[in-house]
Amino acid sequence: MTFSQEMIDELNLILKFPVDSMLQGIKVHHDAGPDMVAACKRLFDKGIIDQQDGGYLTDLGRDLIEHAKILQFALRHQ
């Protein structure tokens, strides 16, 4: 199984969240690209973020961003 474009869009959005503070989130504005808006809604529907337009990572989201960063590092430095 490969990553679909939707999965890649979701991973890219997850990687935009700040990891230094749990008190920081992101806001995906209505004029963002349709792929970004759709990815944001899917992450909300999956319980990964707490608002349809961004907000904060949930506990699941914080776990996933750690894995996404490891995957990003491994693929970038090989």
Short mmCIF file of N, CA, C and O in Angstrom, two decimals:
data_model
loop_
_atom_site.label_atom_id
_atom_site.label_comp_id
_atom_site.label_asym_id
_atom_site.label_seq_id
_atom_site.Cartn_x
_atom_site.Cartn_y
_atom_site.Cartn_z
N MET A 1 0.84 -1.18 0.00
CA MET A 1 0.00 0.00 0.00
C MET A 1 0.89 1.24 0.00
O MET A 1 1.87 1.32 0.71
N THR A 2 0.54 2.19 -0.80
CA THR A 2 1.29 3.44 -0.87
C THR A 2 0.50 4.55 -0.18
O THR A 2 -0.68 4.41 0.12
N PHE A 3 1.18 5.66 0.07
CA PHE A 3 0.50 6.83 0.61
C PHE A 3 -0.32 7.47 -0.50
O PHE A 3 0.20 7.75 -1.59
N SER A 4 -1.58 7.71 -0.22
CA SER A 4 -2.41 8.44 -1.18
C SER A 4 -2.08 9.92 -1.08
O SER A 4 -1.45 10.37 -0.13
N GLN A 5 -2.52 10.68 -2.06
CA GLN A 5 -2.29 12.13 -2.00
C GLN A 5 -2.99 12.74 -0.79
O GLN A 5 -2.46 13.66 -0.17
N GLU A 6 -4.15 12.21 -0.42
CA GLU A 6 -4.85 12.70 0.77
C GLU A 6 -4.01 12.46 2.03
O GLU A 6 -3.93 13.33 2.90
N MET A 7 -3.40 11.29 2.13
CA MET A 7 -2.54 11.00 3.29
C MET A 7 -1.34 11.94 3.32
O MET A 7 -0.96 12.43 4.39
N ILE A 8 -0.75 12.18 2.18
CA ILE A 8 0.40 13.09 2.11
C ILE A 8 -0.01 14.50 2.52
O ILE A 8 0.70 15.15 3.29
N ASP A 9 -1.17 14.94 2.05
CA ASP A 9 -1.67 16.26 2.45
C ASP A 9 -1.87 16.32 3.97
O ASP A 9 -1.53 17.32 4.62
N GLU A 10 -2.40 15.27 4.55
CA GLU A 10 -2.62 15.22 6.00
C GLU A 10 -1.30 15.23 6.75
O GLU A 10 -1.14 15.94 7.75
N LEU A 11 -0.34 14.44 6.29
CA LEU A 11 0.98 14.43 6.93
C LEU A 11 1.64 15.80 6.86
O LEU A 11 2.21 16.28 7.85
N ASN A 12 1.56 16.43 5.70
CA ASN A 12 2.15 17.76 5.56
C ASN A 12 1.49 18.76 6.49
O ASN A 12 2.16 19.62 7.06
N LEU A 13 0.19 18.65 6.67
CA LEU A 13 -0.51 19.55 7.58
C LEU A 13 -0.12 19.27 9.03
O LEU A 13 0.14 20.20 9.80
N ILE A 14 -0.05 18.01 9.41
CA ILE A 14 0.38 17.66 10.77
C ILE A 14 1.76 18.25 11.06
O ILE A 14 2.00 18.78 12.14
N LEU A 15 2.65 18.20 10.08
CA LEU A 15 4.00 18.70 10.28
C LEU A 15 4.06 20.23 10.41
O LEU A 15 5.08 20.77 10.83
N LYS A 16 2.99 20.92 10.11
CA LYS A 16 2.95 22.37 10.27
C LYS A 16 2.66 22.79 11.71
O LYS A 16 2.87 23.93 12.09
N PHE A 17 2.18 21.86 12.53
CA PHE A 17 1.87 22.18 13.92
C PHE A 17 3.16 22.38 14.71
O PHE A 17 4.11 21.61 14.55
N PRO A 18 3.18 23.40 15.56
CA PRO A 18 4.36 23.59 16.41
C PRO A 18 4.46 22.47 17.44
O PRO A 18 3.44 22.02 17.97
N VAL A 19 5.67 22.01 17.70
CA VAL A 19 5.86 20.93 18.67
C VAL A 19 6.50 21.42 19.96
O VAL A 19 6.58 20.66 20.93
N ASP A 20 6.93 22.66 19.98
CA ASP A 20 7.61 23.19 21.17
C ASP A 20 6.66 23.48 22.31
O ASP A 20 7.07 23.48 23.47
N SER A 21 5.40 23.74 22.01
CA SER A 21 4.44 24.10 23.04
C SER A 21 3.08 23.53 22.70
O SER A 21 2.61 23.63 21.58
N MET A 22 2.45 22.93 23.70
CA MET A 22 1.10 22.41 23.51
C MET A 22 0.08 23.56 23.53
O MET A 22 -1.10 23.35 23.30
N LEU A 23 0.53 24.77 23.81
CA LEU A 23 -0.35 25.93 23.87
C LEU A 23 -0.43 26.65 22.53
O LEU A 23 -1.07 27.70 22.42
N GLN A 24 0.22 26.11 21.51
CA GLN A 24 0.19 26.70 20.18
C GLN A 24 -0.49 25.74 19.22
O GLN A 24 -0.29 24.53 19.28
N GLY A 25 -1.28 26.32 18.35
CA GLY A 25 -1.95 25.54 17.33
C GLY A 25 -1.80 26.23 15.99
O GLY A 25 -0.95 27.10 15.83
N ILE A 26 -2.66 25.85 15.05
CA ILE A 26 -2.66 26.52 13.75
C ILE A 26 -4.10 26.82 13.36
O ILE A 26 -5.04 26.25 13.90
N LYS A 27 -4.24 27.70 12.41
CA LYS A 27 -5.54 28.06 11.85
C LYS A 27 -5.42 27.95 10.34
O LYS A 27 -4.55 28.56 9.73
N VAL A 28 -6.27 27.13 9.74
CA VAL A 28 -6.34 27.02 8.29
C VAL A 28 -7.48 27.92 7.84
O VAL A 28 -8.64 27.65 8.12
N HIS A 29 -7.15 29.00 7.19
CA HIS A 29 -8.14 29.99 6.79
C HIS A 29 -8.97 29.51 5.61
O HIS A 29 -8.53 28.64 4.84
N HIS A 30 -10.14 30.08 5.47
CA HIS A 30 -11.07 29.67 4.42
C HIS A 30 -10.51 29.89 3.02
O HIS A 30 -10.93 29.23 2.08
N ASP A 31 -9.54 30.78 2.89
CA ASP A 31 -8.97 31.04 1.58
C ASP A 31 -7.71 30.19 1.30
O ASP A 31 -7.04 30.39 0.29
N ALA A 32 -7.43 29.24 2.19
CA ALA A 32 -6.32 28.31 1.94
C ALA A 32 -6.71 27.42 0.76
O ALA A 32 -7.87 27.34 0.37
N GLY A 33 -5.74 26.72 0.25
CA GLY A 33 -6.01 25.82 -0.87
C GLY A 33 -7.04 24.76 -0.50
O GLY A 33 -7.11 24.32 0.65
N PRO A 34 -7.83 24.33 -1.46
CA PRO A 34 -8.88 23.34 -1.17
C PRO A 34 -8.32 22.03 -0.62
O PRO A 34 -8.97 21.39 0.21
N ASP A 35 -7.11 21.63 -1.05
CA ASP A 35 -6.52 20.40 -0.53
C ASP A 35 -6.19 20.55 0.96
O ASP A 35 -6.38 19.60 1.74
N MET A 36 -5.70 21.73 1.35
CA MET A 36 -5.36 21.98 2.75
C MET A 36 -6.62 22.02 3.61
O MET A 36 -6.65 21.45 4.70
N VAL A 37 -7.66 22.68 3.13
CA VAL A 37 -8.92 22.76 3.87
C VAL A 37 -9.50 21.35 4.04
O VAL A 37 -9.96 20.98 5.14
N ALA A 38 -9.48 20.56 2.98
CA ALA A 38 -10.02 19.20 3.04
C ALA A 38 -9.19 18.33 3.99
O ALA A 38 -9.75 17.55 4.77
N ALA A 39 -7.88 18.46 3.95
CA ALA A 39 -7.02 17.69 4.85
C ALA A 39 -7.31 18.05 6.30
O ALA A 39 -7.36 17.18 7.18
N CYS A 40 -7.52 19.32 6.55
CA CYS A 40 -7.82 19.77 7.90
C CYS A 40 -9.12 19.15 8.40
O CYS A 40 -9.19 18.66 9.53
N LYS A 41 -10.14 19.14 7.58
CA LYS A 41 -11.41 18.53 7.98
C LYS A 41 -11.25 17.04 8.24
O LYS A 41 -11.80 16.51 9.20
N ARG A 42 -10.48 16.37 7.39
CA ARG A 42 -10.28 14.93 7.60
C ARG A 42 -9.56 14.65 8.92
O ARG A 42 -9.91 13.72 9.65
N LEU A 43 -8.54 15.48 9.23
CA LEU A 43 -7.82 15.30 10.50
C LEU A 43 -8.75 15.52 11.68
O LEU A 43 -8.68 14.80 12.68
N PHE A 44 -9.63 16.49 11.57
CA PHE A 44 -10.62 16.72 12.63
C PHE A 44 -11.55 15.51 12.75
O PHE A 44 -11.81 15.02 13.86
N ASP A 45 -12.06 15.02 11.63
CA ASP A 45 -12.98 13.88 11.63
C ASP A 45 -12.33 12.63 12.22
O ASP A 45 -13.01 11.79 12.82
N LYS A 46 -11.01 12.52 12.08
CA LYS A 46 -10.27 11.37 12.61
C LYS A 46 -9.85 11.56 14.07
O LYS A 46 -9.24 10.67 14.66
N GLY A 47 -10.14 12.72 14.64
CA GLY A 47 -9.78 12.97 16.03
C GLY A 47 -8.32 13.33 16.24
O GLY A 47 -7.80 13.19 17.35
N ILE A 48 -7.67 13.83 15.21
CA ILE A 48 -6.25 14.16 15.29
C ILE A 48 -6.04 15.62 15.69
O ILE A 48 -5.06 15.96 16.34
N ILE A 49 -6.98 16.48 15.29
CA ILE A 49 -6.99 17.89 15.71
C ILE A 49 -8.35 18.20 16.32
O ILE A 49 -9.32 17.46 16.10
N ASP A 50 -8.41 19.29 17.09
CA ASP A 50 -9.65 19.54 17.85
C ASP A 50 -10.61 20.54 17.22
O ASP A 50 -11.68 20.79 17.77
N GLN A 51 -10.27 21.10 16.06
CA GLN A 51 -11.16 22.03 15.37
C GLN A 51 -11.13 21.72 13.87
O GLN A 51 -10.10 21.31 13.34
N GLN A 52 -12.23 21.98 13.19
CA GLN A 52 -12.28 21.71 11.75
C GLN A 52 -11.34 22.60 10.96
O GLN A 52 -10.96 22.27 9.84
N ASP A 53 -10.95 23.74 11.54
CA ASP A 53 -10.06 24.66 10.83
C ASP A 53 -8.67 24.70 11.46
O ASP A 53 -7.94 25.66 11.31
N GLY A 54 -8.32 23.67 12.17
CA GLY A 54 -6.99 23.59 12.77
C GLY A 54 -7.06 23.38 14.26
O GLY A 54 -7.36 22.30 14.73
N GLY A 55 -6.81 24.44 15.01
CA GLY A 55 -6.84 24.32 16.46
C GLY A 55 -5.56 23.69 16.99
O GLY A 55 -4.46 24.03 16.57
N TYR A 56 -5.76 22.73 17.87
CA TYR A 56 -4.65 22.07 18.53
C TYR A 56 -4.64 20.58 18.21
O TYR A 56 -5.68 20.00 17.89
N LEU A 57 -3.48 19.98 18.32
CA LEU A 57 -3.38 18.53 18.19
C LEU A 57 -4.01 17.86 19.41
O LEU A 57 -3.84 18.32 20.54
N THR A 58 -4.71 16.78 19.18
CA THR A 58 -5.20 15.96 20.27
C THR A 58 -4.06 15.06 20.75
O THR A 58 -2.95 15.10 20.20
N ASP A 59 -4.33 14.23 21.74
CA ASP A 59 -3.29 13.27 22.19
C ASP A 59 -2.84 12.40 21.02
O ASP A 59 -1.65 12.16 20.84
N LEU A 60 -3.80 11.94 20.22
CA LEU A 60 -3.46 11.14 19.04
C LEU A 60 -2.61 11.96 18.08
O LEU A 60 -1.61 11.46 17.54
N GLY A 61 -2.98 13.21 17.88
CA GLY A 61 -2.21 14.07 16.99
C GLY A 61 -0.79 14.27 17.45
O GLY A 61 0.15 14.29 16.65
N ARG A 62 -0.60 14.42 18.77
CA ARG A 62 0.76 14.59 19.30
C ARG A 62 1.58 13.32 19.09
O ARG A 62 2.78 13.38 18.81
N ASP A 63 0.96 12.16 19.22
CA ASP A 63 1.67 10.90 18.93
C ASP A 63 2.05 10.84 17.45
O ASP A 63 3.17 10.47 17.09
N LEU A 64 1.12 11.22 16.59
CA LEU A 64 1.36 11.13 15.15
C LEU A 64 2.43 12.09 14.68
O LEU A 64 3.22 11.75 13.80
N ILE A 65 2.48 13.29 15.26
CA ILE A 65 3.50 14.24 14.81
C ILE A 65 4.90 13.73 15.15
O ILE A 65 5.84 13.92 14.38
N GLU A 66 5.02 13.03 16.27
CA GLU A 66 6.33 12.45 16.61
C GLU A 66 6.74 11.43 15.56
O GLU A 66 7.89 11.41 15.10
N HIS A 67 5.81 10.58 15.16
CA HIS A 67 6.10 9.56 14.14
C HIS A 67 6.36 10.22 12.79
O HIS A 67 7.27 9.79 12.05
N ALA A 68 5.59 11.24 12.46
CA ALA A 68 5.77 11.93 11.18
C ALA A 68 7.15 12.59 11.11
O ALA A 68 7.81 12.55 10.07
N LYS A 69 7.60 13.17 12.23
CA LYS A 69 8.92 13.81 12.25
C LYS A 69 10.02 12.76 12.08
O LYS A 69 11.01 13.01 11.39
N ILE A 70 9.86 11.60 12.69
CA ILE A 70 10.84 10.52 12.54
C ILE A 70 10.89 10.05 11.09
O ILE A 70 11.97 9.89 10.50
N LEU A 71 9.74 9.88 10.49
CA LEU A 71 9.66 9.46 9.09
C LEU A 71 10.28 10.52 8.19
O LEU A 71 11.09 10.20 7.30
N GLN A 72 9.97 11.77 8.44
CA GLN A 72 10.53 12.87 7.66
C GLN A 72 12.06 12.89 7.77
O GLN A 72 12.76 13.02 6.78
N PHE A 73 12.57 12.76 8.98
CA PHE A 73 14.02 12.76 9.20
C PHE A 73 14.68 11.58 8.48
O PHE A 73 15.71 11.75 7.81
N ALA A 74 14.10 10.40 8.62
CA ALA A 74 14.70 9.21 8.02
C ALA A 74 14.73 9.30 6.49
O ALA A 74 15.72 8.92 5.87
N LEU A 75 13.70 9.82 5.92
CA LEU A 75 13.64 9.89 4.45
C LEU A 75 14.50 11.03 3.91
O LEU A 75 15.01 10.95 2.80
N ARG A 76 14.66 12.07 4.68
CA ARG A 76 15.44 13.22 4.22
C ARG A 76 16.94 12.94 4.29
O ARG A 76 17.70 13.43 3.49
N HIS A 77 17.40 12.15 5.23
CA HIS A 77 18.83 11.99 5.47
C HIS A 77 19.40 10.65 5.01
O HIS A 77 20.43 10.24 5.46
N GLN A 78 18.77 9.99 4.11
CA GLN A 78 19.31 8.72 3.64
C GLN A 78 19.90 8.85 2.28
O GLN A 78 19.60 9.57 1.45
#
